[in-house]
Amino acid sequence: MEHKNDKKTLDQYSKGLHELYAENPIKADEIVWNRETDQDTRRGFLKRSGLLAMVTAVGASIPFAKNMPAGLIPAAYAQSDEPFILEGKEGLKVLNDRPINAETPPHLLDDEVTPAKHMFVRNNGLPPELKDLDSETWTLEIAGESCVTPTTFTLAELKSRFKHYTYQLTLECGGNGRSEFTPAASGNQWSTGAVACPTFTGVRLRDVLEACGIKDDAVYIGYYAADVHLSRDPSKQAISRGVPMSKALEDETLIAWAMNDEDIPYLNGYPLRLVCGGWPASTSGKWLNKIVIRNKIHDGNKMAPPAYSVPKYPVAPGTKVPNEDMEIIGSMPVKSLITFPKTGISHQFSKPLTVRGHAWAGDLEVSEMYVSIDFGVTWQKAQLRAPVNRLAWQHWTSELTFPEKGYYEVWARAVDNEGKSQPMVVAGWNPKGYLNNACHRIAVQIV
Ligand SMILES: Nc1nc2c(c(=O)[nH]1)N[C@H]1C(S)=C(S)[C@@H](COP(=O)(O)O)O[C@H]1N2
Ligand SMILES: [Mo]
């Protein structure tokens, strides 16, 4: 299979990216571990050429340049027509260029199966250079203290030895929706767009692990990948997370080499990634080269609380929560999006308006979907389709008529098959801003 995106363009892109990073390297002592967010952030982003470029771009000196957070894209830049380029992507909103983080506006998630160009990008480190990602020579090592027979497979061996499966799987960043928390939680200020649901093709993680032998004391798996820590220190992982054995052994947990029947896009983990649908997408390791079977909770970078963890009990907004009172996030909560129409449209009074979108509920299913046009006083049931397979998002539509001309908001609310509803307001404040599943709403002018 050929890499779908023009290989030459992508090669140049990834080379350019690395040149950019090399020209303005991050020194180890510039990276500080931020206790609040458990993130490696960078002090004093703007140095030398970087500062010069930025000053040129904004057209003035930047008196507080030294305070600018890592990877911040100046608002002046963000509004320009020439944002940081994401090769192979279209219409994404870039939040950060180092590491690269970009989300998808809701109306660009309208497809039932998310196209590659609209799948969000969330990087914790520097992506590997494309020239180092050769699907012909790529290997996956299975090891760990709870693996009976550690084995290294070439990608070709994985493909020939194990049965192939294709599932449509929802991947949502644990921090999706973070921007709505008050007080603000630091980290990427995602609004609604760190979610996607493409199809993935690969082999079952279970089949591969069983072929290597799983010891009785196995409790967790962990992944390792080819991307580089922001400091470029080869002894550090950009991220190395995992899931309990029960999730690892599910039918839908895949070691995937294809997305939507094509090579996985470069920025989404080409040539191989782990896919654990319905869980924080941080468990779905990109550029995957090693999986370990562990006899304890995996201890890779960003695995332990407070990373990807929430308080075990509800806390008042702003509370400091000790790590021992945090638990690692498993299944994501019920959530939905309105993907048509785009917020802000005008619609003719004489015609009904058909709204639509998707709903998902982590490991569960969505059983009911509701829509309101009167700020949540009354709700009408939307038509909701069954998922094409477990862990795929579900499509919903609803035909709306309005009592008179004027400004309306369409609110959408999903309920999972255990009776849990999305909250109307941003509920469950937590120190790192995970799991905001508040209802999505759009504005509509009826004219
Ligand atoms: N190797 C590697 N895998 C990774 C990451 C990363 O930075 N490096 N980011 C994780 C996080 S936090 C998320 S939300 C998803 C994002 O997947 P995407 O970039 O393909 O949308 O990848 C996960 N897997
Ligand atoms: Mo994430």
Tab-separated table of C-alpha atoms and ligand atoms in Angstrom:
chain	number	residue	atom	x	y	z
A	1	MET	CA	0.000	0.000	0.000
A	2	GLU	CA	1.358	3.401	-0.963
A	3	HIS	CA	1.257	6.238	1.504
A	4	LYS	CA	-1.808	8.063	0.320
A	5	ASN	CA	-0.613	11.582	0.879
A	6	ASP	CA	1.923	12.619	-1.699
A	7	LYS	CA	5.089	11.043	-0.330
A	8	LYS	CA	7.403	13.749	-1.602
A	9	THR	CA	5.372	16.551	-0.077
A	10	LEU	CA	5.174	14.706	3.209
A	11	ASP	CA	8.886	13.896	3.190
A	12	GLN	CA	9.660	17.551	2.664
A	13	TYR	CA	7.147	18.528	5.285
A	14	SER	CA	8.582	16.249	7.929
A	15	LYS	CA	12.118	17.366	7.031
A	16	GLY	CA	11.031	21.004	7.251
A	17	LEU	CA	9.451	20.349	10.607
A	18	HIS	CA	12.685	18.892	11.918
A	19	GLU	CA	14.742	21.727	10.478
A	20	LEU	CA	12.457	24.167	12.207
A	21	TYR	CA	12.871	22.294	15.464
A	22	ALA	CA	16.645	22.024	14.972
A	23	GLU	CA	17.039	25.739	14.240
A	24	ASN	CA	15.366	26.616	17.468
A	25	PRO	CA	16.130	23.671	19.718
A	26	ILE	CA	14.691	23.325	23.153
A	27	LYS	CA	17.460	23.026	25.714
A	28	ALA	CA	16.914	20.540	28.470
A	29	ASP	CA	16.990	23.256	31.126
A	30	GLU	CA	14.253	25.183	29.361
A	31	ILE	CA	11.812	22.384	29.867
A	32	VAL	CA	10.118	22.473	33.171
A	33	TRP	CA	7.860	19.871	34.545
A	34	ASN	CA	4.714	21.694	35.417
A	35	ARG	CA	3.476	20.273	38.685
A	36	GLU	CA	-0.055	21.468	38.051
A	37	THR	CA	-0.474	19.848	34.674
A	38	ASP	CA	2.168	17.137	34.772
A	39	GLN	CA	3.236	18.434	31.413
A	40	ASP	CA	6.633	19.178	30.107
A	41	THR	CA	6.316	22.803	29.204
A	42	ARG	CA	8.800	25.200	27.887
A	43	ARG	CA	9.965	28.394	29.455
A	44	GLY	CA	10.991	31.279	27.190
A	45	PHE	CA	9.815	30.010	23.844
A	46	LEU	CA	11.086	32.907	21.815
A	47	LYS	CA	14.800	32.806	21.267
A	48	ARG	CA	16.959	34.413	18.584
A	49	SER	CA	15.553	33.557	15.163
A	50	GLY	CA	12.279	32.462	16.698
A	51	LEU	CA	11.797	35.831	18.328
A	52	LEU	CA	12.805	37.674	15.187
A	53	ALA	CA	10.338	35.725	13.098
A	54	MET	CA	7.592	36.263	15.606
A	55	VAL	CA	8.269	40.008	15.862
A	56	THR	CA	8.165	40.270	12.075
A	57	ALA	CA	4.951	38.339	11.994
A	58	VAL	CA	3.121	40.431	14.568
A	59	GLY	CA	4.687	43.658	13.279
A	60	ALA	CA	5.932	44.957	16.628
A	61	SER	CA	8.274	44.105	19.471
A	62	ILE	CA	6.902	41.766	22.114
A	63	PRO	CA	7.818	43.254	25.526
A	64	PHE	CA	6.701	40.159	27.455
A	65	ALA	CA	8.116	37.640	24.980
A	66	LYS	CA	9.844	35.766	27.781
A	67	ASN	CA	6.481	34.961	29.323
A	68	MET	CA	5.003	33.395	26.225
A	69	PRO	CA	4.126	29.782	26.974
A	70	ALA	CA	5.561	26.868	25.056
A	71	GLY	CA	4.334	26.523	21.511
A	72	LEU	CA	1.889	29.407	21.883
A	73	ILE	CA	0.655	30.716	18.587
A	74	PRO	CA	0.177	34.473	18.965
A	75	ALA	CA	-3.430	35.498	18.490
A	76	ALA	CA	-2.241	37.821	15.723
A	77	TYR	CA	-0.783	34.809	13.938
A	78	ALA	CA	-3.719	32.564	14.642
A	79	GLN	CA	-5.990	35.025	12.873
A	80	SER	CA	-3.745	35.310	9.857
A	81	ASP	CA	-4.471	33.411	6.695
A	82	GLU	CA	-1.225	31.517	6.952
A	83	PRO	CA	-1.333	29.334	9.987
A	84	PHE	CA	1.201	26.689	10.825
A	85	ILE	CA	0.795	24.071	8.125
A	86	LEU	CA	-0.359	20.567	8.878
A	87	GLU	CA	0.410	18.529	5.810
A	88	GLY	CA	-2.422	16.206	4.891
A	89	LYS	CA	-4.927	18.086	7.066
A	90	GLU	CA	-7.627	20.562	6.115
A	91	GLY	CA	-9.501	23.132	8.148
A	92	LEU	CA	-8.058	22.138	11.510
A	93	LYS	CA	-7.518	24.761	14.173
A	94	VAL	CA	-3.905	24.695	15.315
A	95	LEU	CA	-3.516	25.179	19.061
A	96	ASN	CA	0.210	24.565	19.226
A	97	ASP	CA	3.095	23.901	16.899
A	98	ARG	CA	5.488	22.289	19.315
A	99	PRO	CA	4.224	19.831	20.088
A	100	ILE	CA	1.655	19.903	17.288
A	101	ASN	CA	-1.926	20.013	18.503
A	102	ALA	CA	-4.832	20.760	16.217
A	103	GLU	CA	-8.561	20.236	16.528
A	104	THR	CA	-11.448	19.919	14.101
A	105	PRO	CA	-14.354	22.388	14.012
A	106	PRO	CA	-17.660	20.522	14.565
A	107	HIS	CA	-19.043	21.092	11.066
A	108	LEU	CA	-15.960	19.382	9.603
A	109	LEU	CA	-16.779	16.247	11.592
A	110	ASP	CA	-20.032	15.791	9.688
A	111	ASP	CA	-18.927	12.664	7.785
A	112	GLU	CA	-20.133	9.384	9.223
A	113	VAL	CA	-16.572	8.102	8.962
A	114	THR	CA	-14.028	10.812	9.711
A	115	PRO	CA	-11.747	11.373	6.696
A	116	ALA	CA	-8.000	11.485	7.396
A	117	LYS	CA	-7.782	15.184	6.514
A	118	HIS	CA	-10.228	15.996	9.313
A	119	MET	CA	-8.800	13.833	12.055
A	120	PHE	CA	-7.384	15.894	14.917
A	121	VAL	CA	-3.707	15.742	15.883
A	122	ARG	CA	-2.424	15.519	19.421
A	123	ASN	CA	1.294	15.156	19.927
A	124	ASN	CA	3.160	15.081	23.206
A	125	GLY	CA	6.594	15.151	21.642
A	126	LEU	CA	8.236	15.614	18.267
A	127	PRO	CA	6.936	13.284	15.575
A	128	PRO	CA	9.577	10.989	14.075
A	129	GLU	CA	10.947	12.018	10.696
A	130	LEU	CA	9.053	10.339	7.882
A	131	LYS	CA	12.290	9.003	6.399
A	132	ASP	CA	12.680	6.919	9.560
A	133	LEU	CA	9.207	5.434	9.211
A	134	ASP	CA	9.563	2.651	6.685
A	135	SER	CA	6.670	0.212	6.603
A	136	GLU	CA	8.916	-2.332	4.835
A	137	THR	CA	11.353	-2.580	7.715
A	138	TRP	CA	9.099	-1.565	10.627
A	139	THR	CA	9.065	-3.932	13.582
A	140	LEU	CA	6.902	-4.356	16.648
A	141	GLU	CA	8.479	-5.887	19.733
A	142	ILE	CA	6.316	-7.674	22.290
A	143	ALA	CA	8.023	-7.990	25.673
A	144	GLY	CA	7.580	-7.201	29.373
A	145	GLU	CA	7.928	-9.208	32.571
A	146	SER	CA	4.549	-10.901	32.019
A	147	CYS	CA	5.271	-12.026	28.467
A	148	VAL	CA	6.192	-15.726	28.144
A	149	THR	CA	8.010	-15.535	24.791
A	150	PRO	CA	9.161	-12.028	23.880
A	151	THR	CA	9.010	-11.737	20.104
A	152	THR	CA	9.747	-9.122	17.453
A	153	PHE	CA	7.464	-9.102	14.417
A	154	THR	CA	7.993	-7.265	11.180
A	155	LEU	CA	4.914	-5.458	9.947
A	156	ALA	CA	4.750	-8.027	7.125
A	157	GLU	CA	4.749	-10.866	9.692
A	158	LEU	CA	1.972	-9.248	11.677
A	159	LYS	CA	-0.056	-8.994	8.486
A	160	SER	CA	0.579	-12.573	7.394
A	161	ARG	CA	0.394	-14.375	10.746
A	162	PHE	CA	-2.763	-12.876	12.229
A	163	LYS	CA	-6.319	-12.385	11.067
A	164	HIS	CA	-7.238	-8.858	9.928
A	165	TYR	CA	-10.128	-6.901	11.404
A	166	THR	CA	-11.662	-3.563	10.509
A	167	TYR	CA	-13.663	-1.499	12.991
A	168	GLN	CA	-14.830	2.081	13.104
A	169	LEU	CA	-13.475	3.379	16.414
A	170	THR	CA	-14.024	6.594	18.355
A	171	LEU	CA	-10.849	8.295	19.525
A	172	GLU	CA	-11.291	11.262	21.839
A	173	CYS	CA	-8.568	13.043	23.746
A	174	GLY	CA	-9.158	12.877	27.512
A	175	GLY	CA	-8.774	16.673	27.604
A	176	ASN	CA	-11.308	17.408	24.860
A	177	GLY	CA	-13.497	20.280	26.112
A	178	ARG	CA	-10.873	21.482	28.595
A	179	SER	CA	-11.239	25.124	27.506
A	180	GLU	CA	-14.632	25.355	29.206
A	181	PHE	CA	-13.504	24.658	32.767
A	182	THR	CA	-13.465	27.476	35.329
A	183	PRO	CA	-11.040	28.004	36.925
A	184	ALA	CA	-9.111	27.175	33.779
A	185	ALA	CA	-7.131	23.962	33.750
A	186	SER	CA	-3.788	24.284	32.049
A	187	GLY	CA	-3.007	22.090	29.090
A	188	ASN	CA	-4.232	22.248	25.510
A	189	GLN	CA	-7.313	24.412	25.402
A	190	TRP	CA	-9.418	22.041	23.307
A	191	SER	CA	-12.948	23.117	22.585
A	192	THR	CA	-14.960	20.275	21.034
A	193	GLY	CA	-12.718	19.011	18.261
A	194	ALA	CA	-10.282	16.478	19.748
A	195	VAL	CA	-12.458	13.584	18.627
A	196	ALA	CA	-12.752	11.494	15.484
A	197	CYS	CA	-14.166	8.191	14.323
A	198	PRO	CA	-12.353	6.716	11.316
A	199	THR	CA	-12.110	3.012	10.502
A	200	PHE	CA	-8.967	1.154	11.484
A	201	THR	CA	-7.652	-2.078	10.027
A	202	GLY	CA	-5.153	-4.283	11.741
A	203	VAL	CA	-4.757	-7.350	13.905
A	204	ARG	CA	-6.213	-7.893	17.338
A	205	LEU	CA	-3.814	-7.007	20.121
A	206	ARG	CA	-5.196	-10.105	21.876
A	207	ASP	CA	-4.150	-12.457	19.073
A	208	VAL	CA	-0.616	-11.074	19.062
A	209	LEU	CA	-0.240	-11.109	22.852
A	210	GLU	CA	-1.600	-14.654	23.078
A	211	ALA	CA	0.861	-15.790	20.430
A	212	CYS	CA	3.647	-14.497	22.690
A	213	GLY	CA	2.113	-15.967	25.845
A	214	ILE	CA	0.480	-13.963	28.630
A	215	LYS	CA	1.622	-14.934	32.139
A	216	ASP	CA	-0.991	-15.371	34.880
A	217	ASP	CA	0.239	-12.309	36.742
A	218	ALA	CA	-0.356	-9.920	33.800
A	219	VAL	CA	-2.443	-6.865	34.713
A	220	TYR	CA	-1.579	-4.163	32.170
A	221	ILE	CA	-0.026	-3.466	28.800
A	222	GLY	CA	2.086	-0.460	27.928
A	223	TYR	CA	3.177	0.956	24.585
A	224	TYR	CA	6.390	2.553	23.363
A	225	ALA	CA	6.698	4.614	20.221
A	226	ALA	CA	9.180	6.236	17.872
A	227	ASP	CA	8.435	9.874	18.619
A	228	VAL	CA	10.888	11.947	20.573
A	229	HIS	CA	10.608	13.751	23.887
A	230	LEU	CA	10.491	17.548	23.507
A	231	SER	CA	13.983	17.723	25.016
A	232	ARG	CA	15.225	15.283	22.325
A	233	ASP	CA	16.685	13.251	25.180
A	234	PRO	CA	16.612	9.709	23.726
A	235	SER	CA	16.324	8.192	27.194
A	236	LYS	CA	12.916	9.856	27.624
A	237	GLN	CA	9.599	8.895	26.058
A	238	ALA	CA	7.256	11.532	24.655
A	239	ILE	CA	4.442	9.416	26.092
A	240	SER	CA	4.155	5.737	27.034
A	241	ARG	CA	0.740	4.755	28.317
A	242	GLY	CA	-1.346	1.602	28.371
A	243	VAL	CA	-4.552	-0.114	29.447
A	244	PRO	CA	-5.540	-2.926	31.831
A	245	MET	CA	-5.546	-6.459	30.365
A	246	SER	CA	-9.366	-6.478	30.158
A	247	LYS	CA	-9.290	-3.581	27.686
A	248	ALA	CA	-6.211	-4.905	25.897
A	249	LEU	CA	-7.922	-8.237	25.230
A	250	GLU	CA	-11.163	-6.797	23.792
A	251	ASP	CA	-12.085	-7.755	20.227
A	252	GLU	CA	-11.878	-4.149	19.034
A	253	THR	CA	-8.447	-3.314	20.458
A	254	LEU	CA	-6.251	-3.265	17.378
A	255	ILE	CA	-2.688	-2.936	16.273
A	256	ALA	CA	-3.579	-1.014	13.130
A	257	TRP	CA	-1.678	-0.149	9.957
A	258	ALA	CA	-4.569	1.319	7.983
A	259	MET	CA	-7.092	4.068	8.535
A	260	ASN	CA	-10.040	4.340	6.167
A	261	ASP	CA	-8.389	1.659	3.979
A	262	GLU	CA	-5.266	3.737	3.459
A	263	ASP	CA	-1.974	4.066	5.294
A	264	ILE	CA	-2.410	5.824	8.629
A	265	PRO	CA	-1.571	9.522	8.065
A	266	TYR	CA	1.920	10.574	9.099
A	267	LEU	CA	0.759	12.812	11.951
A	268	ASN	CA	-1.692	10.165	13.200
A	269	GLY	CA	0.929	7.461	13.691
A	270	TYR	CA	2.114	5.974	10.380
A	271	PRO	CA	3.000	3.139	9.902
A	272	LEU	CA	1.523	1.442	12.992
A	273	ARG	CA	-0.596	2.454	15.942
A	274	LEU	CA	-2.452	0.947	18.818
A	275	VAL	CA	-6.174	1.703	18.881
A	276	CYS	CA	-8.173	1.408	22.103
A	277	GLY	CA	-11.551	2.851	21.085
A	278	GLY	CA	-13.719	4.540	23.730
A	279	TRP	CA	-10.814	5.241	26.119
A	280	PRO	CA	-8.774	8.441	26.311
A	281	ALA	CA	-7.008	8.515	22.950
A	282	SER	CA	-3.718	8.851	24.848
A	283	THR	CA	-3.947	5.042	25.250
A	284	SER	CA	-3.784	4.650	21.450
A	285	GLY	CA	-0.044	4.860	20.857
A	286	LYS	CA	1.074	6.245	17.496
A	287	TRP	CA	4.295	5.275	15.661
A	288	LEU	CA	4.066	2.081	17.702
A	289	ASN	CA	7.215	-0.042	17.994
A	290	LYS	CA	6.909	-1.925	21.286
A	291	ILE	CA	4.244	-3.326	23.599
A	292	VAL	CA	5.030	-4.639	27.047
A	293	ILE	CA	2.868	-6.989	29.118
A	294	ARG	CA	3.178	-5.813	32.699
A	295	ASN	CA	2.637	-7.403	36.112
A	296	LYS	CA	1.770	-3.975	37.512
A	297	ILE	CA	0.178	-0.802	36.186
A	298	HIS	CA	2.455	0.367	33.383
A	299	ASP	CA	4.826	3.092	34.573
A	300	GLY	CA	5.650	4.895	31.308
A	301	ASN	CA	5.633	8.676	30.882
A	302	LYS	CA	2.199	10.270	31.542
A	303	MET	CA	0.782	7.054	32.989
A	304	ALA	CA	0.643	7.873	36.702
A	305	PRO	CA	-1.731	10.400	38.318
A	306	PRO	CA	-2.237	13.282	37.910
A	307	ALA	CA	-1.732	12.585	34.177
A	308	TYR	CA	-4.958	11.398	32.554
A	309	SER	CA	-6.477	11.009	36.011
A	310	VAL	CA	-9.436	12.527	37.844
A	311	PRO	CA	-10.261	12.809	41.551
A	312	LYS	CA	-11.890	9.684	43.031
A	313	TYR	CA	-14.530	11.917	44.583
A	314	PRO	CA	-16.194	15.157	43.402
A	315	VAL	CA	-14.222	18.282	44.272
A	316	ALA	CA	-15.091	21.973	44.323
A	317	PRO	CA	-13.639	23.898	41.359
A	318	GLY	CA	-10.092	24.971	42.116
A	319	THR	CA	-9.382	22.275	44.721
A	320	LYS	CA	-5.849	20.893	44.936
A	321	VAL	CA	-6.114	17.112	44.871
A	322	PRO	CA	-3.300	14.841	46.063
A	323	ASN	CA	-2.145	12.261	43.520
A	324	GLU	CA	-3.157	9.363	45.760
A	325	ASP	CA	-6.738	10.620	45.571
A	326	MET	CA	-6.725	10.447	41.766
A	327	GLU	CA	-7.624	7.526	39.547
A	328	ILE	CA	-6.548	6.831	35.969
A	329	ILE	CA	-9.333	7.462	33.449
A	330	GLY	CA	-10.833	4.399	31.759
A	331	SER	CA	-13.907	4.590	29.545
A	332	MET	CA	-14.814	8.086	28.274
A	333	PRO	CA	-18.235	9.518	29.236
A	334	VAL	CA	-21.337	9.925	27.042
A	335	LYS	CA	-21.076	12.853	24.619
A	336	SER	CA	-22.420	14.206	21.332
A	337	LEU	CA	-21.791	16.799	18.657
A	338	ILE	CA	-23.987	18.776	16.289
A	339	THR	CA	-22.124	18.557	12.983
A	340	PHE	CA	-24.800	20.139	10.773
A	341	PRO	CA	-25.621	22.952	10.444
A	342	LYS	CA	-22.590	25.055	11.235
A	343	THR	CA	-23.231	27.387	14.142
A	344	GLY	CA	-24.404	30.873	13.160
A	345	ILE	CA	-26.373	29.971	10.028
A	346	SER	CA	-29.567	31.652	8.904
A	347	HIS	CA	-32.439	29.378	8.011
A	348	GLN	CA	-35.756	30.115	6.350
A	349	PHE	CA	-38.754	30.082	8.653
A	350	SER	CA	-40.916	28.331	6.061
A	351	LYS	CA	-38.749	25.189	5.947
A	352	PRO	CA	-38.025	22.622	8.653
A	353	LEU	CA	-34.361	22.431	9.637
A	354	THR	CA	-32.767	19.012	9.792
A	355	VAL	CA	-29.940	18.957	12.308
A	356	ARG	CA	-27.590	16.020	12.677
A	357	GLY	CA	-24.475	14.791	14.398
A	358	HIS	CA	-22.859	11.911	16.247
A	359	ALA	CA	-23.025	10.564	19.784
A	360	TRP	CA	-20.736	8.172	21.639
A	361	ALA	CA	-20.316	6.806	25.155
A	362	GLY	CA	-16.874	5.267	25.684
A	363	ASP	CA	-17.246	1.519	26.276
A	364	LEU	CA	-21.033	1.880	26.417
A	365	GLU	CA	-23.658	2.607	23.798
A	366	VAL	CA	-25.799	5.705	23.394
A	367	SER	CA	-29.415	4.701	23.862
A	368	GLU	CA	-31.245	8.032	23.524
A	369	MET	CA	-30.575	11.356	21.886
A	370	TYR	CA	-32.482	14.582	22.551
A	371	VAL	CA	-32.568	18.043	21.004
A	372	SER	CA	-33.861	21.313	22.489
A	373	ILE	CA	-34.554	24.682	20.832
A	374	ASP	CA	-35.818	26.444	23.977
A	375	PHE	CA	-32.696	26.471	26.178
A	376	GLY	CA	-33.383	23.057	27.607
A	377	VAL	CA	-36.959	23.540	28.843
A	378	THR	CA	-38.365	20.901	26.484
A	379	TRP	CA	-36.547	18.188	24.599
A	380	GLN	CA	-37.544	16.205	21.558
A	381	LYS	CA	-36.210	12.782	20.836
A	382	ALA	CA	-33.874	12.590	17.852
A	383	GLN	CA	-33.559	9.589	15.569
A	384	LEU	CA	-30.525	7.638	16.659
A	385	ARG	CA	-28.823	4.876	14.708
A	386	ALA	CA	-27.135	1.853	16.208
A	387	PRO	CA	-23.332	1.894	15.973
A	388	VAL	CA	-21.861	0.044	12.976
A	389	ASN	CA	-19.820	-1.877	15.518
A	390	ARG	CA	-19.031	-1.596	19.213
A	391	LEU	CA	-17.100	1.611	20.093
A	392	ALA	CA	-18.133	3.446	16.899
A	393	TRP	CA	-20.002	6.706	17.258
A	394	GLN	CA	-23.699	6.745	16.361
A	395	HIS	CA	-25.405	9.110	13.966
A	396	TRP	CA	-28.472	11.087	14.896
A	397	THR	CA	-30.806	13.445	13.051
A	398	SER	CA	-33.724	15.570	14.097
A	399	GLU	CA	-36.154	17.658	12.080
A	400	LEU	CA	-36.868	20.975	13.766
A	401	THR	CA	-39.609	23.525	13.223
A	402	PHE	CA	-39.554	26.883	14.973
A	403	PRO	CA	-42.550	28.779	16.402
A	404	GLU	CA	-41.493	32.159	15.008
A	405	LYS	CA	-38.567	34.028	13.459
A	406	GLY	CA	-35.650	34.956	15.674
A	407	TYR	CA	-32.517	33.716	17.458
A	408	TYR	CA	-32.441	30.138	18.651
A	409	GLU	CA	-29.910	27.775	20.062
A	410	VAL	CA	-30.006	24.099	19.238
A	411	TRP	CA	-28.802	21.999	22.137
A	412	ALA	CA	-28.082	18.296	21.822
A	413	ARG	CA	-27.950	15.773	24.651
A	414	ALA	CA	-27.110	12.073	24.610
A	415	VAL	CA	-27.953	9.439	27.218
A	416	ASP	CA	-25.965	6.215	27.553
A	417	ASN	CA	-27.389	2.731	28.042
A	418	GLU	CA	-26.806	2.954	31.789
A	419	GLY	CA	-29.106	6.006	31.933
A	420	LYS	CA	-26.350	8.609	32.334
A	421	SER	CA	-27.020	11.870	30.493
A	422	GLN	CA	-24.659	14.556	29.293
A	423	PRO	CA	-24.876	17.490	31.699
A	424	MET	CA	-26.121	20.860	30.465
A	425	VAL	CA	-23.434	22.752	32.323
A	426	VAL	CA	-19.747	21.963	32.596
A	427	ALA	CA	-19.786	19.433	35.412
A	428	GLY	CA	-17.063	17.585	37.254
A	429	TRP	CA	-14.324	20.194	37.458
A	430	ASN	CA	-11.002	18.421	37.954
A	431	PRO	CA	-7.470	19.796	38.315
A	432	LYS	CA	-6.291	18.844	34.835
A	433	GLY	CA	-9.482	19.517	32.949
A	434	TYR	CA	-10.441	16.086	31.663
A	435	LEU	CA	-13.780	14.564	30.651
A	436	ASN	CA	-15.867	17.657	29.972
A	437	ASN	CA	-18.932	16.138	28.328
A	438	ALA	CA	-21.294	19.121	28.574
A	439	CYS	CA	-23.893	19.436	25.814
A	440	HIS	CA	-22.865	20.954	22.510
A	441	ARG	CA	-24.955	23.876	21.275
A	442	ILE	CA	-25.140	25.960	18.126
A	443	ALA	CA	-26.742	29.279	17.190
A	444	VAL	CA	-29.406	29.474	14.473
A	445	GLN	CA	-31.149	32.567	13.082
A	446	ILE	CA	-34.614	31.803	11.738
A	447	VAL	CA	-35.399	34.461	9.101
B	1	LIG	N1	3.483	7.961	20.199
B	1	LIG	C1	2.493	8.775	20.572
B	1	LIG	N2	1.251	8.304	20.658
B	1	LIG	C2	0.236	9.113	21.034
B	1	LIG	C3	0.476	10.465	21.373
B	1	LIG	C4	1.808	10.965	21.263
B	1	LIG	O1	2.109	12.119	21.526
B	1	LIG	N3	2.787	10.074	20.856
B	1	LIG	N4	-0.555	11.257	21.810
B	1	LIG	C5	-1.688	10.546	22.403
B	1	LIG	C6	-2.821	11.405	22.671
B	1	LIG	S1	-2.751	12.297	24.117
B	1	LIG	C7	-3.924	11.422	21.871
B	1	LIG	S2	-5.290	12.335	22.270
B	1	LIG	C8	-3.953	10.649	20.606
B	1	LIG	C9	-4.217	11.555	19.442
B	1	LIG	O2	-4.272	10.829	18.253
B	1	LIG	P1	-4.189	11.597	16.869
B	1	LIG	O3	-3.064	12.574	16.929
B	1	LIG	O4	-4.022	10.551	15.831
B	1	LIG	O5	-5.501	12.324	16.709
B	1	LIG	O6	-2.739	9.961	20.354
B	1	LIG	C10	-2.134	9.406	21.494
B	1	LIG	N5	-1.005	8.611	21.097
B	2	MO	MO	-4.908	13.185	24.426
